[in-house]
Short mmCIF file of C-alpha atoms in Angstrom, two decimals:
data_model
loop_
_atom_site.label_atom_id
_atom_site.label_comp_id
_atom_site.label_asym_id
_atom_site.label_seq_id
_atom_site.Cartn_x
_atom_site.Cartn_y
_atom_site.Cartn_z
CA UNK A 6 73.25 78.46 -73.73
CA UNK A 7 71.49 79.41 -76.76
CA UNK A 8 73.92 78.90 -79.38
CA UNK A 9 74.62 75.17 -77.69
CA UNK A 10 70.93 74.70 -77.95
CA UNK A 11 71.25 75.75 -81.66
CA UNK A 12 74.18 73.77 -82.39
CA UNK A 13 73.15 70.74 -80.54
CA UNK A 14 69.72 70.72 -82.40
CA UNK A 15 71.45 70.93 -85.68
CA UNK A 16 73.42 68.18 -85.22
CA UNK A 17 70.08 66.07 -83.90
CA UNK A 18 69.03 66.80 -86.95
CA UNK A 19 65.73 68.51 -85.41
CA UNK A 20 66.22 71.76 -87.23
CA UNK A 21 68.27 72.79 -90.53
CA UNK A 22 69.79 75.91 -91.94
CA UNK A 23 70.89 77.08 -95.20
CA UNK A 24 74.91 76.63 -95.42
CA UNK A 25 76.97 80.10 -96.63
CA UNK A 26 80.47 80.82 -97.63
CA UNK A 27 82.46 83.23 -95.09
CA UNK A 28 85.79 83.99 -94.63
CA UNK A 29 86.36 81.94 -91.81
CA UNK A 30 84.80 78.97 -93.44
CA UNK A 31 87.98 77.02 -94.56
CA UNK A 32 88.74 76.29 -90.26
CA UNK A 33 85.60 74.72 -90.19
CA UNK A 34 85.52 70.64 -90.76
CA UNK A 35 82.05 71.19 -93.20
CA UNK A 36 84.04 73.67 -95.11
CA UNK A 37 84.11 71.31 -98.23
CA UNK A 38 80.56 70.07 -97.86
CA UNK A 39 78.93 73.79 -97.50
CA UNK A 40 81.37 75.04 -100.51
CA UNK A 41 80.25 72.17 -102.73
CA UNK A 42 76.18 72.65 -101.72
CA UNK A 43 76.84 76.36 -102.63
CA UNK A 44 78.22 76.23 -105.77
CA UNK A 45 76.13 73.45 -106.70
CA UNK A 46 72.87 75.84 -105.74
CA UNK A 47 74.74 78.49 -107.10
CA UNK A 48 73.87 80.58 -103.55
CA UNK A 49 74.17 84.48 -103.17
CA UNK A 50 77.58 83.81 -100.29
CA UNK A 51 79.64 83.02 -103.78
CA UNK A 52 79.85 86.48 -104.50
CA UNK A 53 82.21 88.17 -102.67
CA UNK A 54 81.86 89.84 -99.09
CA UNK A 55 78.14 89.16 -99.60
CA UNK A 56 77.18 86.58 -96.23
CA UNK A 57 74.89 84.89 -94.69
CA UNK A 58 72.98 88.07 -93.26
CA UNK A 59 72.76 89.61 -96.59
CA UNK A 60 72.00 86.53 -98.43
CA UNK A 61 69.24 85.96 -96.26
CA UNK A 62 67.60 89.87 -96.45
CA UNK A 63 67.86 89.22 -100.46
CA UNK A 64 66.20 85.63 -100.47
CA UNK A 65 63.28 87.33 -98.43
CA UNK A 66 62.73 90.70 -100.28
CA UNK A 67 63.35 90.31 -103.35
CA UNK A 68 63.19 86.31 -103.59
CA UNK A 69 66.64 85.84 -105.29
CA UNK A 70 68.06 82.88 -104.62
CA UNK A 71 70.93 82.31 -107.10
CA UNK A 72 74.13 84.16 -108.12
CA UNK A 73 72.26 84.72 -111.92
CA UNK A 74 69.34 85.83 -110.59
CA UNK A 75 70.56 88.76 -108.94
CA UNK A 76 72.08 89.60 -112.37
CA UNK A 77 69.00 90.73 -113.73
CA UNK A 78 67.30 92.77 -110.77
CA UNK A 79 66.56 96.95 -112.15
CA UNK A 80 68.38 98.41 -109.41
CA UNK A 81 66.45 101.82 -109.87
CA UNK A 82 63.68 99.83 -109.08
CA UNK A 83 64.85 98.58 -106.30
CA UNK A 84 65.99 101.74 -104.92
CA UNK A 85 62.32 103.34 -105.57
CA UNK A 86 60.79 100.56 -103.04
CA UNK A 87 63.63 101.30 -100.62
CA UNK A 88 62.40 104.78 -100.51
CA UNK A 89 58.78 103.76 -99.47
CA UNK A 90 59.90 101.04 -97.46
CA UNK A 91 62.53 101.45 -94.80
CA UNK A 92 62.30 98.19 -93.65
CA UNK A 93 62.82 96.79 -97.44
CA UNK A 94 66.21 95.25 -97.87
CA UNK A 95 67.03 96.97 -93.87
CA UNK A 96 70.66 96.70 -94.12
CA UNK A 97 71.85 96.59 -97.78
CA UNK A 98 72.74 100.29 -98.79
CA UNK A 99 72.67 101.72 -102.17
CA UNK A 100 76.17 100.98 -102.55
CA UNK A 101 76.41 97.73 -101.45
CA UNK A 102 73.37 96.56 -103.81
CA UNK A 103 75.37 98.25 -106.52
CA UNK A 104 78.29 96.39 -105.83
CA UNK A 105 76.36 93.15 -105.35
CA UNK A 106 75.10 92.97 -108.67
CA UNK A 107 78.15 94.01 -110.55
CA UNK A 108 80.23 91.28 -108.48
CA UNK A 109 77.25 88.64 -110.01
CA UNK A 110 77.38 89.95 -112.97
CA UNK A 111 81.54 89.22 -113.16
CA UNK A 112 81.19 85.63 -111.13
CA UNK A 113 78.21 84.72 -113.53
CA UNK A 114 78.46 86.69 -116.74
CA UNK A 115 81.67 87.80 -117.82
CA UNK A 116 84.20 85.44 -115.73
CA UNK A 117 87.06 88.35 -115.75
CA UNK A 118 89.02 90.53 -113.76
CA UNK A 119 87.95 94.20 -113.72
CA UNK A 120 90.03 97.08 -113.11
CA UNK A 121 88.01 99.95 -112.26
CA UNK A 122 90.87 103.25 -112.09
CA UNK A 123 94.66 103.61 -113.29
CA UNK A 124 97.09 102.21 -111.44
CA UNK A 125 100.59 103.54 -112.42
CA UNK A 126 102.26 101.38 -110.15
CA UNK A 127 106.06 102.26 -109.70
CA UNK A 128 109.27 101.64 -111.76
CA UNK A 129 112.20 100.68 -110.28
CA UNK A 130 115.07 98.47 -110.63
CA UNK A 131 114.41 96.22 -107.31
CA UNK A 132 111.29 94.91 -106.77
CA UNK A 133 110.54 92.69 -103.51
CA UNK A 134 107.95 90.71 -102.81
CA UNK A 135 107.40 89.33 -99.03
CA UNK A 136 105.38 87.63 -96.71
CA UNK A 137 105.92 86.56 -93.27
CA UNK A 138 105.10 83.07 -91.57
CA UNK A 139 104.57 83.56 -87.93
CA UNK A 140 102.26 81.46 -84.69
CA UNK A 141 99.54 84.47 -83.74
CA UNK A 142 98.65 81.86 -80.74
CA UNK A 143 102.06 82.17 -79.65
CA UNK A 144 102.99 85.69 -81.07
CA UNK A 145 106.04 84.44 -82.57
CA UNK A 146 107.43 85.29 -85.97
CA UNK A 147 109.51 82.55 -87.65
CA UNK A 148 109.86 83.75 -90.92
CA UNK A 149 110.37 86.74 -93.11
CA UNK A 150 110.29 85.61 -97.01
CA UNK A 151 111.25 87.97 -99.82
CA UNK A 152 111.21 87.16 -103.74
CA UNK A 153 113.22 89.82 -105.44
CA UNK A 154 113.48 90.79 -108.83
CA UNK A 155 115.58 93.26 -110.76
CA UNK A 156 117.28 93.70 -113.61
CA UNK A 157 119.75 90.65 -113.69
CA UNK A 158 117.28 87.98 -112.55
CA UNK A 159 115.40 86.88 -109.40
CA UNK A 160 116.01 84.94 -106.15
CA UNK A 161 114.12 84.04 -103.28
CA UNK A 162 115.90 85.60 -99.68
CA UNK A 163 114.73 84.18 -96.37
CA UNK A 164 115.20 85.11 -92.77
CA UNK A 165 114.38 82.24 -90.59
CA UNK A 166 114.57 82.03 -86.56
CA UNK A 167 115.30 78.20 -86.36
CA UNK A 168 114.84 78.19 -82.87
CA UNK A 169 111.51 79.49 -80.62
CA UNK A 170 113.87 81.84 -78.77
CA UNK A 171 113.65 86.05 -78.86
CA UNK A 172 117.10 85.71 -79.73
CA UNK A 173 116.21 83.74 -82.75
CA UNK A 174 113.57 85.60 -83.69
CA UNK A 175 115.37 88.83 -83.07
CA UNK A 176 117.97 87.96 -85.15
CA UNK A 177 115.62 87.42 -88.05
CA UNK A 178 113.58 90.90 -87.93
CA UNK A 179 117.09 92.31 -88.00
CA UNK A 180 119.02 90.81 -90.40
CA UNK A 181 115.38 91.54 -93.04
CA UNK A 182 115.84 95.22 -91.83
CA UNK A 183 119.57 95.04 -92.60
CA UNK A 184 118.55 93.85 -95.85
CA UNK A 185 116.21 96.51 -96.49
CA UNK A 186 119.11 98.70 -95.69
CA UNK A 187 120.96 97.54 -98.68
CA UNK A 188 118.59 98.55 -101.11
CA UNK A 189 118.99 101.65 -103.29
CA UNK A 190 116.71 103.36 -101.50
CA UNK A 191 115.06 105.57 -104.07
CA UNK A 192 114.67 102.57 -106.67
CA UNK A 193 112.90 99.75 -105.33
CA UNK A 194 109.31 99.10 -104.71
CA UNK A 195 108.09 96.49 -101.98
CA UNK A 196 104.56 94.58 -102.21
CA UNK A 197 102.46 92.64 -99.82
CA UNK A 198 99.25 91.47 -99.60
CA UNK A 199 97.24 92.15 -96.62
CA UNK A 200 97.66 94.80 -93.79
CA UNK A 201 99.04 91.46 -91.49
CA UNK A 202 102.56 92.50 -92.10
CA UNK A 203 102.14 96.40 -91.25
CA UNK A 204 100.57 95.31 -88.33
CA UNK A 205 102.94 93.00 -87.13
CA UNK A 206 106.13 94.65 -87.84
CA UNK A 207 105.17 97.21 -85.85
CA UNK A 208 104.57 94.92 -82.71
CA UNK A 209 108.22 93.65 -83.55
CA UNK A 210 109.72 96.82 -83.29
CA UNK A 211 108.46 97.55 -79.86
CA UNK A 212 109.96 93.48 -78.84
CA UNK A 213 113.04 94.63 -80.37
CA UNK A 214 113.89 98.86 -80.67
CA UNK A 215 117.58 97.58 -81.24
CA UNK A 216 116.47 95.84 -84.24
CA UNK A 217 115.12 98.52 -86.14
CA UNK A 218 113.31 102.11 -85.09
CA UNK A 219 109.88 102.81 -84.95
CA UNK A 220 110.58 105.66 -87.53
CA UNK A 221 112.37 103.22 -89.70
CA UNK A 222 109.28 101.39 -89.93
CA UNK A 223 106.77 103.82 -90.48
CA UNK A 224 109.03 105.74 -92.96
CA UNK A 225 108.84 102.13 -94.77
CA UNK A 226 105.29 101.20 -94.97
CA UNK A 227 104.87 105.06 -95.40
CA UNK A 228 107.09 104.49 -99.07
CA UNK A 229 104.38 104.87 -101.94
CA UNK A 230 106.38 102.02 -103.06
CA UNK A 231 105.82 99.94 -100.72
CA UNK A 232 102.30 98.72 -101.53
CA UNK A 233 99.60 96.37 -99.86
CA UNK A 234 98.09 94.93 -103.26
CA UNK A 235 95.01 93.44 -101.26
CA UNK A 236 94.01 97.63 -100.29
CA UNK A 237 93.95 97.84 -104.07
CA UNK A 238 92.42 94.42 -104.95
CA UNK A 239 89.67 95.58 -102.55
CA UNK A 240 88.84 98.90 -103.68
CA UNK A 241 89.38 98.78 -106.93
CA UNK A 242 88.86 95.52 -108.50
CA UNK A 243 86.53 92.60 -108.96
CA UNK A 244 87.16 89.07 -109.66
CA UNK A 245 84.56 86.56 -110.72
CA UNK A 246 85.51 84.80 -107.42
CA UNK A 247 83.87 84.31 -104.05
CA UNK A 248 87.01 84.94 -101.98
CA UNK A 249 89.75 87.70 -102.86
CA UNK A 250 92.44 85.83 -101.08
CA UNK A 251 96.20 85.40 -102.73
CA UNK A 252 95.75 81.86 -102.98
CA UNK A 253 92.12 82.21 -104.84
CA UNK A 254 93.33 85.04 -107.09
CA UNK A 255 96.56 83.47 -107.65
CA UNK A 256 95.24 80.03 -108.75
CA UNK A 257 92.76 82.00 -110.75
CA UNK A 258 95.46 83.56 -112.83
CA UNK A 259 96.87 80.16 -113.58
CA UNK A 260 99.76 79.67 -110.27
CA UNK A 261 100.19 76.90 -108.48
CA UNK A 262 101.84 75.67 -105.33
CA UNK A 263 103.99 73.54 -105.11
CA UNK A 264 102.51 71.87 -101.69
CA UNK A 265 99.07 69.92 -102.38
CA UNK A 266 97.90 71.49 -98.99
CA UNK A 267 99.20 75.04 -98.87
CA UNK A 268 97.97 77.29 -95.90
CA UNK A 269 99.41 79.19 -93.22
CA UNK A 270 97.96 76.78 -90.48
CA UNK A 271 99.62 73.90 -92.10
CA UNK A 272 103.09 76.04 -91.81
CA UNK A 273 102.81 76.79 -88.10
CA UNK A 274 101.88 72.71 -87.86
CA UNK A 275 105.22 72.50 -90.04
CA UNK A 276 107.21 75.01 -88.18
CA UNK A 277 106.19 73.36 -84.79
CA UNK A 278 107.13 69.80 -86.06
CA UNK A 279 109.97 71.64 -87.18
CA UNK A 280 111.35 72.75 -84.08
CA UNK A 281 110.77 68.80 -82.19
CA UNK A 282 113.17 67.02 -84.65
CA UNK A 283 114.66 69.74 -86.43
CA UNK A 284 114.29 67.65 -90.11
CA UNK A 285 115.68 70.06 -92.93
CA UNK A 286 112.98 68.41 -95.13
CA UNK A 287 109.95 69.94 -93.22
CA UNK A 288 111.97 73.31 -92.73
CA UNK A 289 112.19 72.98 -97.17
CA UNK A 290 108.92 72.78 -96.65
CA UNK A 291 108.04 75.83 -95.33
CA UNK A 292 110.76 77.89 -97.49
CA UNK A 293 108.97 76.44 -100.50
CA UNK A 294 105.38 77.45 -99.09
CA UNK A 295 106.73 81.06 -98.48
CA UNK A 296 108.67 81.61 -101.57
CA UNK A 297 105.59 80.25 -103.52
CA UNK A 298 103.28 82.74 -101.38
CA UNK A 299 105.95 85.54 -102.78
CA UNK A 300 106.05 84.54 -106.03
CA UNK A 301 101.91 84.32 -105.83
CA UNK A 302 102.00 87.80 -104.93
CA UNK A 303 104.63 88.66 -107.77
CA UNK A 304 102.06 87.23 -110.25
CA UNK A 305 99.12 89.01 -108.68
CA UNK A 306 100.80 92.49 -109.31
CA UNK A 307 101.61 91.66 -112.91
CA UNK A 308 98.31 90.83 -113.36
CA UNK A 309 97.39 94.25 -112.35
CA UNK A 310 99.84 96.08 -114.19
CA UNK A 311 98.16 93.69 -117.11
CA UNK A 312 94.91 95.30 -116.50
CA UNK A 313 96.24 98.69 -115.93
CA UNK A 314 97.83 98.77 -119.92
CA UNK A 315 94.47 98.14 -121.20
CA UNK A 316 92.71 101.27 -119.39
#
């Protein structure tokens, strides 16, 4: 009853709030206005992971209100009136206001990437770069994309259940197993961004033990090469962005898809139209929107290994 009471006084127009950048922001149907008042005001949510909650503690203690701002607060200063105060900045530890102002610093400042430790990501002779489109509302896994790349060129490899049958999608956790299996094992390397496709694998696996074992699968993401770029983008980079998504990065480092509107909502929209009329062109659709999410993640880890050579 209280949040209706909030929401429907907001929309009255009776009381206002500040708006702030979030990850789950781009669902929302004010995602564009809030995004544009933000960067206009240059607000504290553009740097990343920051939030409403800590945007507002920093606006009221130490009356920051924009991204440059924060650029110039004497942390050790800072620090000294935490010490006296423990209801000073309640909330924002030592490291977190560290990382704070060095993410302002890049968004503001220096507008670079920033690679904080060595890399030395592996050499091989096969290296694969996947993503999986799949309905979470309807726990169904559609498709399994890989871009691979080796010493005589690359291609794009797809496993697709056309149908929204277990026999379909079966059939397509296998036959990306089977083509896992086919690998020289000791020479390729497999990225991915985001622990979405650890996570779900391993839910497949229990749908379908014929498929593939659960020791198969855990010996796999258990590979050192195999490697979940976003754990490294998160712990040890910056970007002067306000999201670390692939798509943000990615269009960052100069990619681009080739859908005006890509997003993995829009594919399940796709997939679902897909599976009414069965029209190849929407089906392209969603091959192209994978392989460019594979190729996106392809670019990311070159730009990595970029960084890494000059450390």
């Amino acid at each position: 009853e209280e949040t209706k009471e909030k929401v429907e006084n907001l929309l009255a127009g009776k009381v206002k709030n500040k708006p702030a950048m979030a990850g789950s922001c781009k669902l929302c149907p004010w995602y564009r206005s809030c995004k544009n008042w933000c960067k206009e005001n240059e607000d504290l949510t553009n740097i990343f992971y920051l939030g409403r909650s800590k945007r507002d503690v920093l606006n009221e203690d130490l009356f920051v209100g924009k991204v440059g701002e924060v650029c110039s607060l004497d942390l050790a200063d800072i620090l000294e009136k935490k010490k006296k105060d423990k209801n000073f900045l309640k909330g924002v530890a030592e490291k977190t206001l560290s990382k704070i102002i060095a993410r302002a610093d890049i968004l503001h400042n220096n507008r670079v990437a920033v690679l904080y430790k060595k890399l030395e990501l592996p050499k091989v002779s096969y290296e694969l770069f996947f993503d999986i489109e799949d309905d979470p509302t309807q726990e169904f896994v559609y498709m399994h994309g890989v871009y691979e790349r080796n010493g005589k060129g690359e291609k794009f490899i797809h496993f697709t259940a056309k149908d929204k049958t277990e026999e379909a999608e079966k059939e397509a956790f296998g036959n990306f197993w089977k083509y896992v299996r086919s690998l020289p094992q000791d020479d390729f390397a497999a990225y991915y961004y985001s622990p979405h496709e650890k996570t779900t694998y391993r839910k497949m696996q229990k749908l379908y033990p014929d498929a593939v074992s659960a020791e198969e699968v855990e010996n796999f993401f258990g590979n050192p090469n195999v490697i979940d770029l976003y754990s490294i983008i998160l712990k040890h980079t910056d970007w002067p962005l306000g999201s670390y998504s692939l798509k943000e990065i990615a269009q960052f480092l100069g990619f681009k898809w080739r859908d005006e509107t890509p997003s993995g909502a829009l594919s399940i929209q796709w997939f679902n139209e897909y599976l009414k009329n069965k029209e190849e062109d929407i089906l392209k659709r969603i091959l192209e929107y994978n392989e460019d999410d594979c190729k996106a993640t392809m670019v990311m880890k070159d730009a990595l290994e970029k960084l890494d050579s000059k450390l």
